[in-house]
PDB file of C-alpha atoms in Angstrom:
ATOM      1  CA  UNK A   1     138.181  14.451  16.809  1.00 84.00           C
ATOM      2  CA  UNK A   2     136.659  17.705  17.695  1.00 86.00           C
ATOM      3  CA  UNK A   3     136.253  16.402  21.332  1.00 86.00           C
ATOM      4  CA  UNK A   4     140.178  16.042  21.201  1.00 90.00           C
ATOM      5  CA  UNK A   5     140.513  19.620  20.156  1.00 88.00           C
ATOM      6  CA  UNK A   6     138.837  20.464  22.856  1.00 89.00           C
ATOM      7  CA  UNK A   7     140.805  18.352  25.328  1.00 89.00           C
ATOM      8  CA  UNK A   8     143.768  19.624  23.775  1.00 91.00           C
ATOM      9  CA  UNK A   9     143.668  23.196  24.978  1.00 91.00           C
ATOM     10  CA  UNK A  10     141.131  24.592  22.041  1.00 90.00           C
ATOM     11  CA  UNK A  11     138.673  26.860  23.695  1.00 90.00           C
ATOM     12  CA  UNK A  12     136.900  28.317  20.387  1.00 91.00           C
ATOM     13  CA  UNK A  13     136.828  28.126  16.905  1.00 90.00           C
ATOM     14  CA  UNK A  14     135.474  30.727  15.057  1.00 89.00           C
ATOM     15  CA  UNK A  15     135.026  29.475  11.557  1.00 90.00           C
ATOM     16  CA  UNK A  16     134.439  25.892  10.456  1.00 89.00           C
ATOM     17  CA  UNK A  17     134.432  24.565   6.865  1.00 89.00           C
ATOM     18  CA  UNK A  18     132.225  21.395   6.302  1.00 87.00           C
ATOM     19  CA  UNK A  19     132.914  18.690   3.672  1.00 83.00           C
ATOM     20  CA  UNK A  20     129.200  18.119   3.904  1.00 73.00           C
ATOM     21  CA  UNK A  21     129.273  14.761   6.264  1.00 80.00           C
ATOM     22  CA  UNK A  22     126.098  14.841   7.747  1.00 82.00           C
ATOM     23  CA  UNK A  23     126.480  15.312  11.409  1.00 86.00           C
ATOM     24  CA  UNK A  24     129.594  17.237  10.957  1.00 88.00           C
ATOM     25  CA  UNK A  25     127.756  20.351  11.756  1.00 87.00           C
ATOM     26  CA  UNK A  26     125.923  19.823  14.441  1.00 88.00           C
ATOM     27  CA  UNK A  27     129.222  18.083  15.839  1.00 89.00           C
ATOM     28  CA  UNK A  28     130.954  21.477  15.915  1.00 91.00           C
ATOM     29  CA  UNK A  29     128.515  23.505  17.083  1.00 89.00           C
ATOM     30  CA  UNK A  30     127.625  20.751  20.426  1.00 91.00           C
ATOM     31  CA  UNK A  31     131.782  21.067  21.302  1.00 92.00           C
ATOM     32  CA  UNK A  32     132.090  25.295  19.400  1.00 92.00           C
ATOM     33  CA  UNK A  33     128.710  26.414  20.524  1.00 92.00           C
ATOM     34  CA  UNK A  34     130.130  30.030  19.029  1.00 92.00           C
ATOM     35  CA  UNK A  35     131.910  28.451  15.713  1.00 91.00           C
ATOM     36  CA  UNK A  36     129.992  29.493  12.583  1.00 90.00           C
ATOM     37  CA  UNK A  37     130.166  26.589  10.601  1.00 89.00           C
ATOM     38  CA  UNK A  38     129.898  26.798   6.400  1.00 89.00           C
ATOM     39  CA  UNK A  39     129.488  24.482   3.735  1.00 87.00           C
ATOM     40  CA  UNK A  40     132.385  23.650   1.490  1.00 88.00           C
ATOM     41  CA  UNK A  41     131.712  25.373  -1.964  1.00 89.00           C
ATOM     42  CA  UNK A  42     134.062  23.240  -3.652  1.00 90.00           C
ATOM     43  CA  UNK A  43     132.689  20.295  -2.489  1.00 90.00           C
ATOM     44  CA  UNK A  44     129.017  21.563  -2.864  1.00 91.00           C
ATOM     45  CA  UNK A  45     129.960  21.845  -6.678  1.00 92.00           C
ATOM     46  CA  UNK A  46     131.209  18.355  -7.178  1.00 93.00           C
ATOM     47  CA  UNK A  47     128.254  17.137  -5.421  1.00 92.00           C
ATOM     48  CA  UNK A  48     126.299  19.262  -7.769  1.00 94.00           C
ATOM     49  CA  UNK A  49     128.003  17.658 -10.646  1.00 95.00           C
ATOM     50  CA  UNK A  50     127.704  13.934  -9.782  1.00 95.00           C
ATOM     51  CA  UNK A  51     123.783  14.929 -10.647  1.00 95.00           C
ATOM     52  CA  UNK A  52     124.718  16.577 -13.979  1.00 95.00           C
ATOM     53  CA  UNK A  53     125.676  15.107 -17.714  1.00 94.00           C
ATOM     54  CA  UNK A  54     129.207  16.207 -18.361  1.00 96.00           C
ATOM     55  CA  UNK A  55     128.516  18.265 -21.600  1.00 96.00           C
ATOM     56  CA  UNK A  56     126.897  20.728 -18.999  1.00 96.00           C
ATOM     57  CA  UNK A  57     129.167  21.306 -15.821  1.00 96.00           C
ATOM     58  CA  UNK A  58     131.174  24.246 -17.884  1.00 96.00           C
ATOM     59  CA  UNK A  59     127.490  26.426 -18.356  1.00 96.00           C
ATOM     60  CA  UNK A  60     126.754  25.190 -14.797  1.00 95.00           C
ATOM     61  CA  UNK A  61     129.617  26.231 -12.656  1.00 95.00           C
ATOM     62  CA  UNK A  62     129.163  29.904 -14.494  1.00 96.00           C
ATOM     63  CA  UNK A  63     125.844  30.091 -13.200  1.00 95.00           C
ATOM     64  CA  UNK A  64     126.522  28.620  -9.626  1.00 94.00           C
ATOM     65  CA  UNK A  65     129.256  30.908  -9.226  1.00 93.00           C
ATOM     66  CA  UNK A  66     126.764  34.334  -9.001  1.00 94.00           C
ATOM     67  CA  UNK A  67     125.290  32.465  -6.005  1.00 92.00           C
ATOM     68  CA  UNK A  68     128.367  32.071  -3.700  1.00 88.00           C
ATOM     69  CA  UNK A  69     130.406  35.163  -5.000  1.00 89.00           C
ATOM     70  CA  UNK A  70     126.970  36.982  -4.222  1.00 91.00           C
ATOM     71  CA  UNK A  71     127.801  40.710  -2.644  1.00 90.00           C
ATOM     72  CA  UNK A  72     124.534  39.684  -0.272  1.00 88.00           C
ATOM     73  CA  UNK A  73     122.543  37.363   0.934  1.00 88.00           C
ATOM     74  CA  UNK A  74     119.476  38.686  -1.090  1.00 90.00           C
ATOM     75  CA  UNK A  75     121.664  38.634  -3.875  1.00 92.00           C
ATOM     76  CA  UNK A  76     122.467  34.659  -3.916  1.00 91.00           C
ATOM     77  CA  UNK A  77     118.950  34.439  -3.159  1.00 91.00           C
ATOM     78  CA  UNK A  78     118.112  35.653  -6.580  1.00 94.00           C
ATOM     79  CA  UNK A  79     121.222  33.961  -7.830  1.00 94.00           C
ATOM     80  CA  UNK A  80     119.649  30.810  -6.715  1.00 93.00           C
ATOM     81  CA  UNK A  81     116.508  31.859  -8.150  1.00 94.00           C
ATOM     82  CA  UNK A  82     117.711  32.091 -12.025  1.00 95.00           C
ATOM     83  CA  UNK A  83     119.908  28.740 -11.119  1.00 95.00           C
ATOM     84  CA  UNK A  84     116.635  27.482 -10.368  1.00 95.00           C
ATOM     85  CA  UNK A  85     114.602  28.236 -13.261  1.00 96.00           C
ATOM     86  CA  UNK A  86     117.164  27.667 -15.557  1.00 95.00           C
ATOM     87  CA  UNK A  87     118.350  24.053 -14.283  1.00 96.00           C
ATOM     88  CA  UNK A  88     115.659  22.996 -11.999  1.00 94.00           C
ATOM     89  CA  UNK A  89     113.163  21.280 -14.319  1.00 95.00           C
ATOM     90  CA  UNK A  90     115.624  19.358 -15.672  1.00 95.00           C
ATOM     91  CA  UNK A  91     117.664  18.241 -12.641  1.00 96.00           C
ATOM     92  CA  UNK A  92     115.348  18.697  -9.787  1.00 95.00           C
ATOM     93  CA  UNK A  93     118.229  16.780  -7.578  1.00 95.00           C
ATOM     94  CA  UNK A  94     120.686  19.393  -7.946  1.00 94.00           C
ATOM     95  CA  UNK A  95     118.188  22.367  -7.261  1.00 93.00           C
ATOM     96  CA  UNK A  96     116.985  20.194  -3.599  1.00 92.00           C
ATOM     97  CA  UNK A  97     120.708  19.726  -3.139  1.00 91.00           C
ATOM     98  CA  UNK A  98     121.341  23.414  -3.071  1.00 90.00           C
ATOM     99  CA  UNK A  99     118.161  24.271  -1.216  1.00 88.00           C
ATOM    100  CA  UNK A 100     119.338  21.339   1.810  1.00 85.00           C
ATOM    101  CA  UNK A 101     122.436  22.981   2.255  1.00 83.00           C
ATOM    102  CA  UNK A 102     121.890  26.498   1.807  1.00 77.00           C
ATOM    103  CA  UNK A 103     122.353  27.313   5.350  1.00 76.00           C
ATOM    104  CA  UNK A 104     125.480  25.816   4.633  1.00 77.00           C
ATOM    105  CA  UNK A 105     126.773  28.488   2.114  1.00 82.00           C
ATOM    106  CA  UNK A 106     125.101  31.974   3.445  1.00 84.00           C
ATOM    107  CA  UNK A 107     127.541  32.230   6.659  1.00 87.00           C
ATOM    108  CA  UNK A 108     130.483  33.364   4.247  1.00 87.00           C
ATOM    109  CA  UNK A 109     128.069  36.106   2.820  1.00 88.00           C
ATOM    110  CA  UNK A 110     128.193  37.974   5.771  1.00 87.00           C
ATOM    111  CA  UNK A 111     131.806  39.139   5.371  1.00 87.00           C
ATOM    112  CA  UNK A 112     133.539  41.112   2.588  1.00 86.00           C
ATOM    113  CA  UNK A 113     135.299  39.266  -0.691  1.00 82.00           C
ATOM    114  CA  UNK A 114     138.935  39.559   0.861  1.00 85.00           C
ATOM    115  CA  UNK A 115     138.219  37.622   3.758  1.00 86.00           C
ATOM    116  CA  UNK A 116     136.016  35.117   1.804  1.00 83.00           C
ATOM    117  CA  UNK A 117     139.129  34.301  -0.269  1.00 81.00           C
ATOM    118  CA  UNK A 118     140.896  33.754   3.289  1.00 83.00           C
ATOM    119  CA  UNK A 119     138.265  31.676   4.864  1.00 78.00           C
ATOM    120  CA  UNK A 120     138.133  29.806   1.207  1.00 72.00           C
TER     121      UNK A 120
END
């Protein structure tokens, strides 16, 4: 699909969002060498959930949210940090799941909150 784009007429894309298929991202960036490509934080949280009990996906998403609203990256570093200590012991999955695709979510960090809610 992406190779169509590209024999379409696409040159560049500057911003991808991922669903989290593995490959996807490396896809983009063989035919966008220049696209920054970020994780999908909506689906990121419903993966995050399918490792959960129900009775606890209201107190998590309240404490996942500090980590990709984070002002910096530092800051959803620590985020992730509390998340971690917090959650971690009992659902180790969730805490690797975060960790794997954490490259994934810091690209939106870099610009401010308005354009976040664009590229969201």
């Amino acid at each position: 699909m992406l190779t169509k784009l590209r024999n379409r007429g696409v040159q560049d894309v500057f911003f991808v969002v991922c669903d989290g298929l593995k490959g996807l991202p490396a896809s983009v960036n063989t035919v966008f060498p220049l696209a920054t490509v970020q994780t999908c934080i909506i689906h990121l949280i419903r993966n995050t959930f399918r490792y959960a009990s129900r009775k606890y996906w209201d107190a998590m998403s309240k404490d996942m949210k500090p980590i990709y609203t984070a002002p910096t990256t530092a800051a959803a570093r620590d985020q992730f940090e509390e998340l971690t200590e917090k959650w971690g012991k009992p659902y180790p999955a969730i805490m690797r799941l975060w960790q794997n695709t954490r490259s994934g979510v810091i690209p939106i960090l870099d610009y401010d909150l308005e354009i976040r809610k664009v590229i969201c």
